[in-house]
XYZ file of C-alpha atoms in Angstrom:
685
model
C -63.325 -39.894 -8.254
C -61.664 -37.265 -10.422
C -61.037 -38.024 -14.021
C -57.287 -38.431 -14.547
C -57.603 -36.619 -17.817
C -59.086 -33.531 -16.175
C -57.346 -30.383 -17.424
C -56.844 -28.984 -13.900
C -54.834 -32.036 -12.937
C -52.834 -32.562 -16.106
C -49.989 -30.067 -15.467
C -49.274 -31.631 -12.074
C -49.166 -35.120 -13.536
C -46.832 -34.004 -16.321
C -44.453 -32.340 -13.864
C -44.393 -35.323 -11.563
C -43.745 -37.571 -14.531
C -40.996 -35.200 -15.665
C -39.415 -35.185 -12.230
C -39.280 -38.956 -12.206
C -37.489 -38.939 -15.553
C -34.999 -36.365 -14.216
C -34.450 -38.349 -11.078
C -33.208 -41.196 -13.201
C -30.831 -39.034 -15.283
C -29.500 -36.207 -13.105
C -26.607 -36.829 -10.732
C -28.229 -34.674 -8.033
C -30.836 -37.317 -7.244
C -28.080 -39.426 -5.735
C -27.998 -36.794 -2.983
C -31.629 -35.597 -2.840
C -35.064 -37.116 -2.318
C -38.379 -35.695 -3.555
C -41.056 -34.845 -1.009
C -44.624 -33.888 -1.919
C -45.745 -31.120 0.411
C -49.265 -30.724 -1.019
C -51.082 -31.049 -4.292
C -49.272 -28.098 -5.885
C -45.872 -28.201 -4.190
C -42.995 -30.645 -4.403
C -39.601 -30.024 -2.721
C -36.160 -31.653 -2.826
C -34.508 -32.615 0.476
C -30.745 -33.155 0.897
C -30.010 -36.657 2.188
C -27.079 -35.392 4.295
C -28.074 -32.075 5.895
C -31.848 -32.596 5.486
C -32.292 -29.088 4.135
C -35.313 -28.578 1.895
C -35.136 -26.858 -1.494
C -37.753 -25.645 -3.960
C -38.392 -28.003 -6.889
C -41.996 -27.777 -8.168
C -44.459 -25.085 -7.194
C -47.729 -25.126 -9.086
C -46.836 -24.927 -12.756
C -43.272 -23.717 -12.126
C -40.275 -26.057 -12.207
C -37.247 -24.758 -10.227
C -34.782 -27.068 -11.924
C -31.679 -28.657 -10.407
C -28.941 -26.036 -10.811
C -29.264 -24.840 -7.201
C -29.197 -28.454 -6.043
C -25.960 -29.085 -7.978
C -24.366 -26.019 -6.353
C -25.339 -27.270 -2.908
C -23.392 -30.489 -3.489
C -20.651 -29.517 -5.961
C -19.465 -26.396 -4.127
C -19.415 -28.088 -0.759
C -22.123 -25.767 0.617
C -23.790 -28.674 2.361
C -22.587 -28.518 5.996
C -22.631 -32.291 6.190
C -20.540 -32.894 3.089
C -17.342 -32.773 5.111
C -18.242 -33.376 8.743
C -20.803 -35.788 10.174
C -22.266 -34.121 13.262
C -23.059 -37.432 14.892
C -19.608 -38.973 14.680
C -17.313 -35.974 13.970
C -15.749 -38.070 11.245
C -14.818 -36.830 7.826
C -17.437 -37.755 5.250
C -15.956 -38.366 1.823
C -17.312 -35.930 -0.717
C -18.553 -37.373 -3.984
C -17.636 -34.917 -6.731
C -19.556 -34.451 -9.931
C -18.386 -36.869 -12.633
C -15.939 -35.594 -15.197
C -18.228 -36.480 -18.087
C -21.081 -34.327 -16.819
C -22.807 -32.500 -19.623
C -21.979 -28.916 -20.540
C -25.422 -27.740 -19.465
C -25.245 -29.454 -16.088
C -21.700 -28.317 -15.198
C -22.030 -25.405 -12.753
C -18.430 -24.398 -13.458
C -18.670 -24.358 -17.226
C -19.389 -20.634 -17.488
C -16.560 -19.781 -15.100
C -13.967 -21.892 -16.874
C -13.786 -19.664 -19.912
C -13.383 -16.596 -17.686
C -10.615 -18.176 -15.652
C -8.581 -19.256 -18.615
C -8.862 -15.792 -20.089
C -7.223 -14.266 -17.010
C -10.317 -12.782 -15.392
C -10.407 -12.542 -11.613
C -14.164 -13.012 -11.354
C -13.861 -16.563 -10.101
C -14.155 -17.029 -6.327
C -11.457 -19.694 -6.623
C -8.944 -17.091 -7.769
C -9.857 -14.845 -4.878
C -9.568 -17.619 -2.284
C -6.296 -18.973 -3.657
C -4.821 -15.458 -3.688
C -5.801 -15.053 -0.022
C -4.310 -18.443 0.807
C -1.012 -17.608 -0.911
C -0.793 -14.242 0.850
C -1.755 -15.393 4.333
C 0.332 -18.599 4.337
C 3.228 -17.059 2.382
C 3.103 -19.794 -0.229
C 5.063 -19.220 -3.439
C 3.002 -18.259 -6.458
C 4.225 -21.442 -8.133
C 2.037 -23.516 -5.805
C -0.774 -23.266 -8.368
C 1.342 -25.387 -10.715
C 2.527 -27.801 -8.038
C 1.462 -31.353 -8.829
C 0.555 -32.198 -5.224
C -1.559 -29.056 -4.904
C -3.399 -29.739 -8.167
C -4.049 -33.336 -7.119
C -5.464 -32.166 -3.801
C -7.742 -29.570 -5.395
C -8.972 -31.907 -8.109
C -9.929 -34.477 -5.494
C -12.628 -31.985 -4.489
C -13.409 -30.601 -7.924
C -12.112 -32.512 -10.917
C -13.096 -29.662 -13.224
C -10.863 -27.179 -11.383
C -9.073 -25.200 -14.127
C -5.322 -24.786 -14.491
C -4.028 -21.393 -13.332
C -1.079 -19.538 -14.811
C 1.521 -17.752 -12.686
C 0.626 -14.481 -14.376
C -3.047 -14.886 -13.500
C -2.502 -15.672 -9.822
C 0.023 -12.852 -9.530
C -2.570 -10.463 -10.959
C -5.086 -11.736 -8.424
C -2.723 -11.152 -5.493
C -1.838 -7.666 -6.698
C -5.501 -6.924 -7.389
C -6.463 -7.979 -3.870
C -3.696 -5.735 -2.503
C -4.918 -2.788 -4.557
C -8.474 -3.154 -3.285
C -7.298 -3.337 0.307
C -4.931 -0.424 -0.242
C -7.741 1.803 -1.441
C -9.711 1.086 1.734
C -6.714 1.909 3.901
C -5.960 5.028 1.867
C -9.509 6.219 2.455
C -9.033 5.697 6.188
C -5.695 7.519 6.308
C -7.107 10.404 4.296
C -10.075 10.741 6.632
C -8.194 11.041 9.935
C -7.755 14.462 11.496
C -4.513 13.677 13.301
C -0.947 13.080 12.215
C 0.771 9.948 10.936
C 4.064 8.616 12.300
C 6.393 6.379 10.316
C 8.920 3.718 11.269
C 11.565 2.286 8.937
C 13.009 -1.218 9.051
C 15.632 -2.660 6.754
C 15.645 -6.031 5.003
C 18.852 -7.221 3.340
C 19.274 -9.566 0.374
C 22.069 -11.603 -1.235
C 22.001 -9.327 -4.280
C 23.522 -6.154 -2.725
C 20.126 -4.464 -2.845
C 17.807 -3.915 0.076
C 14.179 -3.378 0.929
C 12.898 -0.839 3.424
C 9.636 -1.533 5.230
C 7.798 1.702 6.009
C 5.119 1.291 8.661
C 2.547 3.948 9.469
C 1.081 4.475 12.919
C -1.876 6.729 13.632
C -5.065 7.190 15.649
C -8.318 7.191 13.701
C -11.349 9.375 14.380
C -12.740 6.669 16.662
C -9.556 6.935 18.767
C -8.229 3.511 17.817
C -4.502 3.019 17.249
C -3.518 1.586 13.850
C -0.144 0.165 12.845
C 0.053 -0.776 9.163
C 2.824 -1.459 6.671
C 2.342 1.246 4.068
C 5.218 0.627 1.656
C 7.930 -1.891 0.844
C 10.487 -0.038 -1.257
C 13.408 -1.497 -3.175
C 16.736 0.203 -2.397
C 19.155 -0.417 -5.283
C 21.924 1.273 -3.270
C 21.046 0.800 0.412
C 24.396 2.270 1.533
C 23.569 5.592 -0.071
C 22.808 8.398 2.366
C 19.824 9.503 0.297
C 18.303 6.048 -0.309
C 16.005 6.161 2.702
C 15.029 9.774 2.039
C 13.811 8.852 -1.425
C 11.865 5.895 -0.015
C 10.172 8.083 2.599
C 9.371 10.748 -0.002
C 7.779 8.121 -2.217
C 5.684 6.796 0.666
C 4.604 10.298 1.696
C 3.490 11.038 -1.862
C 1.742 7.692 -2.392
C -0.279 7.995 0.824
C -0.966 11.759 0.686
C 0.955 12.440 3.904
C 2.424 15.808 2.873
C 0.552 17.621 5.650
C 0.101 14.684 8.013
C 3.638 13.506 8.801
C 4.777 14.040 12.395
C 7.602 11.688 13.401
C 9.925 9.024 12.020
C 11.552 6.156 13.944
C 14.624 4.441 12.508
C 16.901 1.556 13.414
C 20.463 2.449 14.348
C 21.625 -0.734 12.604
C 21.338 1.093 9.262
C 20.484 4.680 10.276
C 23.882 6.285 10.772
C 24.405 9.991 11.428
C 24.539 10.850 7.729
C 21.233 9.080 7.040
C 19.600 10.779 10.002
C 20.865 14.209 9.001
C 19.632 13.726 5.457
C 16.187 12.632 6.659
C 16.028 15.444 9.197
C 16.674 18.037 6.508
C 14.137 16.461 4.196
C 11.390 16.098 6.786
C 11.855 19.589 8.193
C 10.257 20.845 5.002
C 7.222 18.649 5.712
C 6.930 19.480 9.403
C 8.755 22.262 11.307
C 8.563 20.190 14.493
C 11.264 17.902 13.097
C 13.751 20.741 12.556
C 15.333 20.261 15.978
C 15.052 16.484 15.808
C 12.296 16.176 18.413
C 10.401 13.541 16.444
C 13.226 11.925 14.485
C 14.165 8.915 16.592
C 17.329 7.210 15.439
C 17.120 4.055 17.536
C 14.646 1.196 17.761
C 13.570 0.246 21.297
C 13.573 -3.523 20.736
C 16.887 -3.369 18.862
C 18.516 -1.540 21.780
C 17.277 -4.212 24.182
C 18.672 -6.859 21.865
C 22.090 -5.177 21.853
C 22.040 -4.906 25.635
C 21.255 -8.613 25.947
C 24.107 -9.459 23.582
C 26.474 -7.234 25.581
C 25.518 -9.035 28.788
C 25.738 -12.547 27.322
C 29.104 -11.713 25.791
C 30.685 -10.938 29.178
C 30.474 -14.591 30.271
C 30.084 -16.198 26.868
C 32.262 -19.198 27.846
C 30.120 -19.960 30.881
C 26.954 -19.600 28.830
C 28.360 -22.082 26.337
C 29.078 -24.557 29.144
C 25.463 -24.283 30.308
C 24.223 -24.761 26.745
C 26.415 -27.839 26.228
C 25.214 -29.303 29.528
C 21.573 -28.767 28.657
C 22.141 -30.177 25.186
C 23.722 -33.297 26.688
C 20.708 -33.900 28.902
C 17.796 -33.088 26.595
C 19.032 -34.729 23.393
C 19.654 -38.233 24.773
C 16.700 -40.025 26.332
C 18.802 -42.124 28.738
C 20.617 -38.999 29.985
C 17.329 -37.196 30.507
C 15.958 -40.117 32.558
C 19.129 -40.226 34.656
C 18.951 -36.464 35.214
C 15.313 -36.700 36.349
C 16.126 -39.568 38.730
C 18.825 -37.455 40.416
C 16.425 -34.518 40.550
C 13.858 -36.636 42.412
C 16.457 -38.005 44.833
C 17.732 -34.512 45.676
C 14.133 -33.235 46.008
C 14.880 -30.123 43.976
C 11.825 -27.847 44.383
C 12.059 -26.259 40.928
C 9.234 -27.049 38.538
C 11.131 -25.789 35.486
C 12.143 -28.058 32.644
C 15.412 -27.826 30.762
C 15.134 -26.324 27.290
C 17.775 -25.797 24.639
C 17.849 -22.191 23.496
C 17.440 -20.791 20.019
C 20.571 -18.668 19.701
C 18.812 -16.288 17.330
C 16.327 -15.332 20.099
C 17.949 -13.978 23.272
C 14.861 -14.549 25.426
C 15.187 -18.322 24.914
C 18.765 -18.145 26.169
C 17.492 -16.396 29.290
C 14.897 -19.146 29.859
C 17.574 -21.815 29.431
C 19.897 -20.133 31.949
C 17.135 -19.637 34.534
C 16.101 -23.289 34.370
C 19.720 -24.459 34.585
C 20.381 -22.253 37.633
C 17.415 -23.717 39.487
C 18.719 -27.215 38.708
C 22.385 -26.519 39.380
C 22.519 -29.123 42.228
C 21.507 -31.815 39.759
C 24.234 -30.756 37.297
C 26.766 -30.802 40.156
C 25.963 -34.481 40.859
C 25.473 -35.630 37.286
C 29.147 -36.509 36.697
C 28.986 -38.913 39.652
C 26.252 -40.994 37.996
C 27.283 -40.452 34.374
C 30.945 -40.846 33.491
C 30.373 -39.366 30.029
C 29.329 -36.007 31.499
C 32.545 -34.072 32.142
C 31.430 -30.438 32.392
C 32.235 -28.978 35.785
C 30.869 -25.675 37.106
C 32.306 -23.661 39.973
C 30.100 -21.845 42.468
C 31.367 -18.513 41.133
C 30.219 -19.455 37.641
C 26.732 -20.277 38.847
C 26.642 -17.010 40.791
C 27.639 -15.077 37.677
C 24.915 -16.801 35.667
C 22.363 -15.848 38.328
C 23.480 -12.204 38.248
C 23.333 -12.258 34.454
C 19.752 -13.578 34.611
C 18.797 -10.708 36.935
C 19.695 -8.122 34.311
C 18.324 -10.164 31.423
C 15.017 -10.297 33.331
C 15.064 -6.494 33.484
C 15.380 -6.399 29.687
C 12.808 -9.153 29.201
C 10.190 -7.229 31.195
C 10.914 -4.140 29.110
C 10.489 -6.093 25.868
C 7.309 -7.928 26.891
C 5.161 -4.837 26.319
C 5.835 -5.320 22.594
C 4.716 -8.954 22.496
C 1.031 -8.404 23.242
C -1.767 -8.777 20.694
C -1.905 -5.001 20.141
C 0.869 -2.457 19.780
C 1.131 -0.244 22.901
C 0.780 3.524 22.901
C 3.961 5.509 23.470
C 3.242 6.254 27.143
C 3.792 2.573 28.050
C 7.521 2.686 27.277
C 8.569 5.321 29.822
C 7.972 3.029 32.806
C 10.376 0.349 31.590
C 12.940 2.718 30.078
C 13.529 4.815 33.197
C 13.848 1.654 35.341
C 16.548 0.326 33.007
C 18.373 3.664 33.116
C 18.210 3.749 36.929
C 19.292 0.130 37.467
C 22.162 0.209 34.974
C 23.397 3.591 36.221
C 23.597 2.304 39.791
C 25.025 -1.085 38.803
C 27.765 0.453 36.637
C 29.349 1.972 39.767
C 28.763 -1.092 41.959
C 31.456 -2.263 44.358
C 30.981 -5.790 43.045
C 33.629 -6.195 40.364
C 31.597 -8.621 38.238
C 28.403 -6.545 38.370
C 30.403 -3.486 37.376
C 32.104 -5.333 34.512
C 28.767 -6.729 33.325
C 26.693 -3.537 33.420
C 29.140 -0.747 32.498
C 29.028 -1.394 28.707
C 25.282 -1.900 28.957
C 24.833 1.465 30.680
C 27.040 3.259 28.167
C 24.909 1.955 25.308
C 21.558 2.604 26.965
C 22.537 6.038 28.267
C 23.175 7.131 24.694
C 19.752 5.848 23.679
C 18.130 7.478 26.726
C 19.524 10.897 25.874
C 18.210 10.535 22.334
C 14.700 9.417 23.298
C 13.923 10.581 26.842
C 11.954 13.603 25.625
C 9.551 11.512 23.537
C 9.192 8.980 26.377
C 8.513 11.774 28.860
C 6.062 13.803 26.764
C 4.097 10.625 26.042
C 3.795 9.706 29.733
C 2.779 13.287 30.568
C -0.224 12.650 28.315
C -1.215 9.742 30.595
C -3.674 11.208 33.158
C -2.522 8.654 35.738
C 0.983 10.158 35.821
C 1.287 13.536 34.059
C 4.431 15.431 35.185
C 4.425 13.669 38.566
C 6.068 10.491 37.318
C 8.606 12.533 35.334
C 9.558 14.463 38.468
C 9.731 11.288 40.554
C 11.778 9.241 38.102
C 14.342 11.895 37.154
C 14.922 12.697 40.815
C 15.553 8.996 41.438
C 17.943 8.725 38.508
C 19.894 11.990 38.785
C 19.280 13.262 42.313
C 19.752 17.017 42.527
C 20.634 17.168 38.831
C 17.179 15.869 38.014
C 15.735 19.403 37.972
C 17.582 20.107 34.736
C 16.006 17.070 33.043
C 12.563 17.884 34.434
C 12.826 21.432 33.098
C 13.737 20.120 29.638
C 10.594 17.994 29.621
C 8.399 20.859 30.839
C 9.758 23.248 28.220
C 9.437 20.602 25.500
C 5.788 19.857 26.324
C 4.846 23.549 26.380
C 6.659 24.369 23.136
C 5.029 21.526 21.276
C 1.604 22.326 22.647
C 2.004 25.972 21.600
C 2.737 24.767 18.068
C -0.570 22.904 18.134
C -2.416 25.983 19.419
C -1.055 28.048 16.544
C -1.764 25.289 14.044
C -5.379 25.026 15.210
C -6.025 28.736 14.570
C -7.823 29.645 11.326
C -5.671 31.379 8.688
C -5.695 35.207 8.924
C -7.356 37.349 6.244
C -6.032 40.602 4.811
C -8.069 43.377 3.137
C -6.399 45.666 0.585
C -8.211 48.909 -0.365
C -8.071 49.822 -4.045
C -9.917 51.767 -6.719
C -11.768 48.827 -8.207
C -14.757 46.874 -6.990
C -14.368 43.934 -4.570
C -11.886 41.365 -5.913
C -10.634 38.405 -3.884
C -7.262 36.712 -4.311
C -5.831 33.938 -2.191
C -2.076 34.037 -1.590
C -0.421 31.800 1.029
C -3.777 31.192 2.707
C -4.374 34.967 3.107
C -7.349 36.642 1.459
C -6.555 39.852 -0.472
C -9.618 42.086 -1.014
C -9.539 45.432 -2.878
C -12.009 48.184 -1.896
C -12.782 51.634 -3.332
C -11.438 53.707 -0.407
C -7.902 54.308 0.867
C -4.980 51.978 0.142
C -4.019 50.100 3.315
C -3.695 46.496 4.588
C -5.053 45.341 7.950
C -5.787 42.005 9.646
C -9.512 41.417 9.841
C -12.458 39.082 9.649
C -16.121 39.892 10.029
C -15.628 42.083 13.135
C -11.858 42.749 12.857
C -11.057 41.172 16.276
C -12.553 37.701 15.904
C -9.099 36.205 15.111
C -7.910 37.571 18.443
C -10.926 36.013 20.165
C -10.135 32.643 18.581
C -6.534 32.939 19.717
C -7.588 33.664 23.287
C -10.014 30.750 23.296
C -7.186 28.458 22.281
C -4.859 29.477 25.103
C -7.175 30.571 27.907
C -9.940 29.170 30.047
C -12.776 31.443 31.055
C -10.539 34.493 31.363
C -7.970 32.810 33.642
C -5.316 32.838 30.896
C -4.540 29.187 31.589
C -3.918 26.928 28.666
C -5.562 23.562 28.274
C -2.197 22.076 29.168
C -2.048 24.096 32.407
C -5.541 22.980 33.367
C -4.730 19.364 32.616
C -1.497 19.349 34.622
C -3.045 21.143 37.611
C -5.805 18.575 37.992
C -5.130 15.561 40.187
C -3.811 12.408 38.595
C -6.198 9.509 38.159
C -5.885 6.446 40.407
C -3.493 3.925 38.928
C -5.079 0.876 37.351
C -3.547 -1.992 35.419
C -6.011 -1.911 32.538
C -6.382 1.673 31.351
C -7.343 2.881 27.886
C -5.467 6.147 27.571
C -6.878 6.890 24.122
C -10.351 6.136 25.404
C -9.846 8.680 28.190
C -8.821 11.388 25.736
C -11.785 10.515 23.533
C -14.105 11.071 26.501
C -12.404 14.387 27.353
C -11.872 15.768 23.852
C -14.533 18.458 24.300
C -12.909 19.652 27.501
C -9.451 19.650 25.868
C -10.073 20.146 22.111
C -6.488 21.116 21.254
C -4.663 19.095 23.901
C -6.559 15.916 22.978
C -5.367 16.218 19.377
C -1.837 16.809 20.630
C -2.108 13.739 22.884
C -3.406 11.428 20.142
C -0.489 12.350 17.853
C 2.131 11.927 20.587
C 0.717 8.642 21.863
C 0.838 7.152 18.346
C 4.597 7.665 17.919
C 6.205 4.261 17.200
C 8.998 3.539 19.689
C 10.015 0.278 18.026
C 10.340 -0.643 14.356
C 9.892 -4.379 14.980
C 6.804 -6.574 14.915
C 5.752 -8.906 17.713
C 7.498 -12.023 16.430
C 10.871 -10.332 15.905
C 11.208 -8.421 19.198
C 13.872 -10.813 20.522
C 15.687 -11.439 17.237
C 19.456 -11.167 17.379
C 19.647 -11.436 13.608
C 18.454 -8.916 11.044
C 15.828 -9.598 8.394
C 17.047 -11.068 5.156
C 14.768 -11.727 2.203
C 14.886 -15.251 0.809
C 15.879 -15.970 -2.776
C 12.379 -16.688 -3.989
C 11.020 -13.338 -2.805
C 14.004 -11.607 -4.371
C 13.095 -13.178 -7.712
C 9.695 -11.455 -7.722
C 8.993 -7.999 -9.019
C 9.318 -5.323 -6.302
C 5.668 -4.386 -6.789
C 4.636 -8.003 -6.185
C 6.769 -8.218 -3.038
C 5.095 -5.071 -1.732
C 1.655 -6.438 -2.557
C 2.263 -9.749 -0.757
C 3.788 -8.160 2.355
C 1.294 -5.327 2.753
C -1.813 -7.369 1.956
C -0.914 -9.985 4.571
C -0.295 -7.314 7.200
C -3.621 -5.617 6.515
C -5.655 -8.839 6.442
C -4.123 -10.545 9.469
C -4.442 -7.469 11.665
C -8.150 -7.165 11.079
C -8.319 -4.088 8.842
C -9.571 -5.995 5.823
C -13.178 -6.886 5.406
C -12.053 -10.327 4.259
C -12.431 -13.360 6.463
C -9.335 -14.067 8.484
C -8.248 -16.961 10.629
C -7.041 -16.475 14.224
C -4.026 -18.581 13.324
C -2.449 -15.487 11.812
C -3.031 -13.106 14.722
C 0.398 -13.497 16.255
C 2.460 -13.597 13.094
C 3.829 -10.719 11.079
C 5.105 -9.988 7.641
C 8.611 -10.290 8.988
C 8.235 -14.069 8.751
C 8.510 -13.764 4.995
C 12.233 -13.667 5.485
C 15.152 -15.566 6.883
C 17.498 -13.928 9.359
C 21.102 -12.881 9.058
C 23.656 -11.959 11.692
C 24.029 -8.341 12.671
């Protein structure tokens, strides 16, 4: 038997003895057990998750710091959830009187109190505040501090200034990533402007950028939130756009701007048009300056329609309110419904009057249950609302046209923003239906739809060219759908509209052909040796022979060859656009990635594909998914107004970037359907 005093065994005995002493003193041994693997290796095993950790290996002692982190930071997967019972397991925090050496947070505390953002707690709390739109003051809220300290009693107090710096710092890091992306794209950037009012006579303008990256993915990001001290000024929006263009290096990338007619009057549009024409000649004639928001127009149309029979709509609302708010009335209503064997499966809902789509749903359900409402007064003496058959018929007709608007708006409520070609299909159907209905022989239909058609016709004339050019860039339709739809709408006069679209497409494409050409070079002969000067992208070279200027490159005619290659195809003098339009349309399919198609065909159409990506990224609406049906305008709440404008911008932009998947930060799917517009309350138009 080996001598216990043998030198080869003594280190092991000392370490084991030491570990026993530590097991009695350190808090970690309440959560870990020691397991001897072999003669020279001892490991610590977590009692909850059963994970094994290094402790003693030969003559080396790993210590307990990593074991403390496993428990104190909640890394242990079993510290919160018990896999066997799915019940919450109470977490036992480290005691408050833990020694300075054993406290894993001791080194971080001094950094936190000094305002440093190195702590992961700062980072996570900043993300939480941004994503959940909590006020910055939550870090000083007693309930919040109590909750946090229940997990970590040593959690340090945070100042408002520190957490504000963390939020702004997170925004700045995310902004740099997005700026790098925007700077790297080869295409153009389109902007949309939305207005947010306040109670302080100032306003904020949200400037959203939309573009296609080099991987042919569509991006829609809030780029700037600018304070407007004088929002009624004609130049206020111009200054905001100029600031955004400068901040994001868009001087040579800006293509189009979409506004909201709620605030963009003729003077504002004219001012912006003049300003932007300097940035892009394509905006000189207003081709890409859209003065009306698609979703806002639909909202106005819905309000026009609901206003025609507003008294009847109110009667329906009062009837629904009577039934759904009193349990006994609801039971009585359901009993009558069963007795009459009404086939409708719809349930009555009370509408949210700030969202016109909920009013439509309420009216549709009420119409399908109109027999029950007609009998309700017989069984309930307190119900005294009587409808005539004409009133129900008018409500049904109203729902028909609201459904037309609802279908047109639904393309904006999906998880991703649609490309511009998707809007033509719904817009031309609305124009056709309202045009025909406005001259209907039915007096009510005519009265209902005439003001709607007048409003939409104005919008159609302003935007039809963008709608049409975008759908021409869809290989399933090209000019064929334009020809079909305008003939349906205008009959023999449709040729004029079709010609306008054809001319518009060709003019814009020619601009792209010219823009894609390399800059010309000029050679000037002089008496000195070769000297190069660059003026307005032209190269001036002086030679020793005669004094003359001529256009040239290496072989004098290569510029001409480049020009021909841009507008011809194998000597046929057909442009890429001509080739594209002459080819047969693709079979129609419900799920079609138009940008993916252009990505696959970019070598065949090098110039036209760039043209298509820019056109397809034009924003038709200024609204986000959750505000498509809003009747009220955005209004910033008092707390947000109390923050510095730079902080407001940081909170709004950072949330938009993180929730829409651009950020590398972890994000929860709970935020996928929300938008930065929810930072605000609403106000009537």
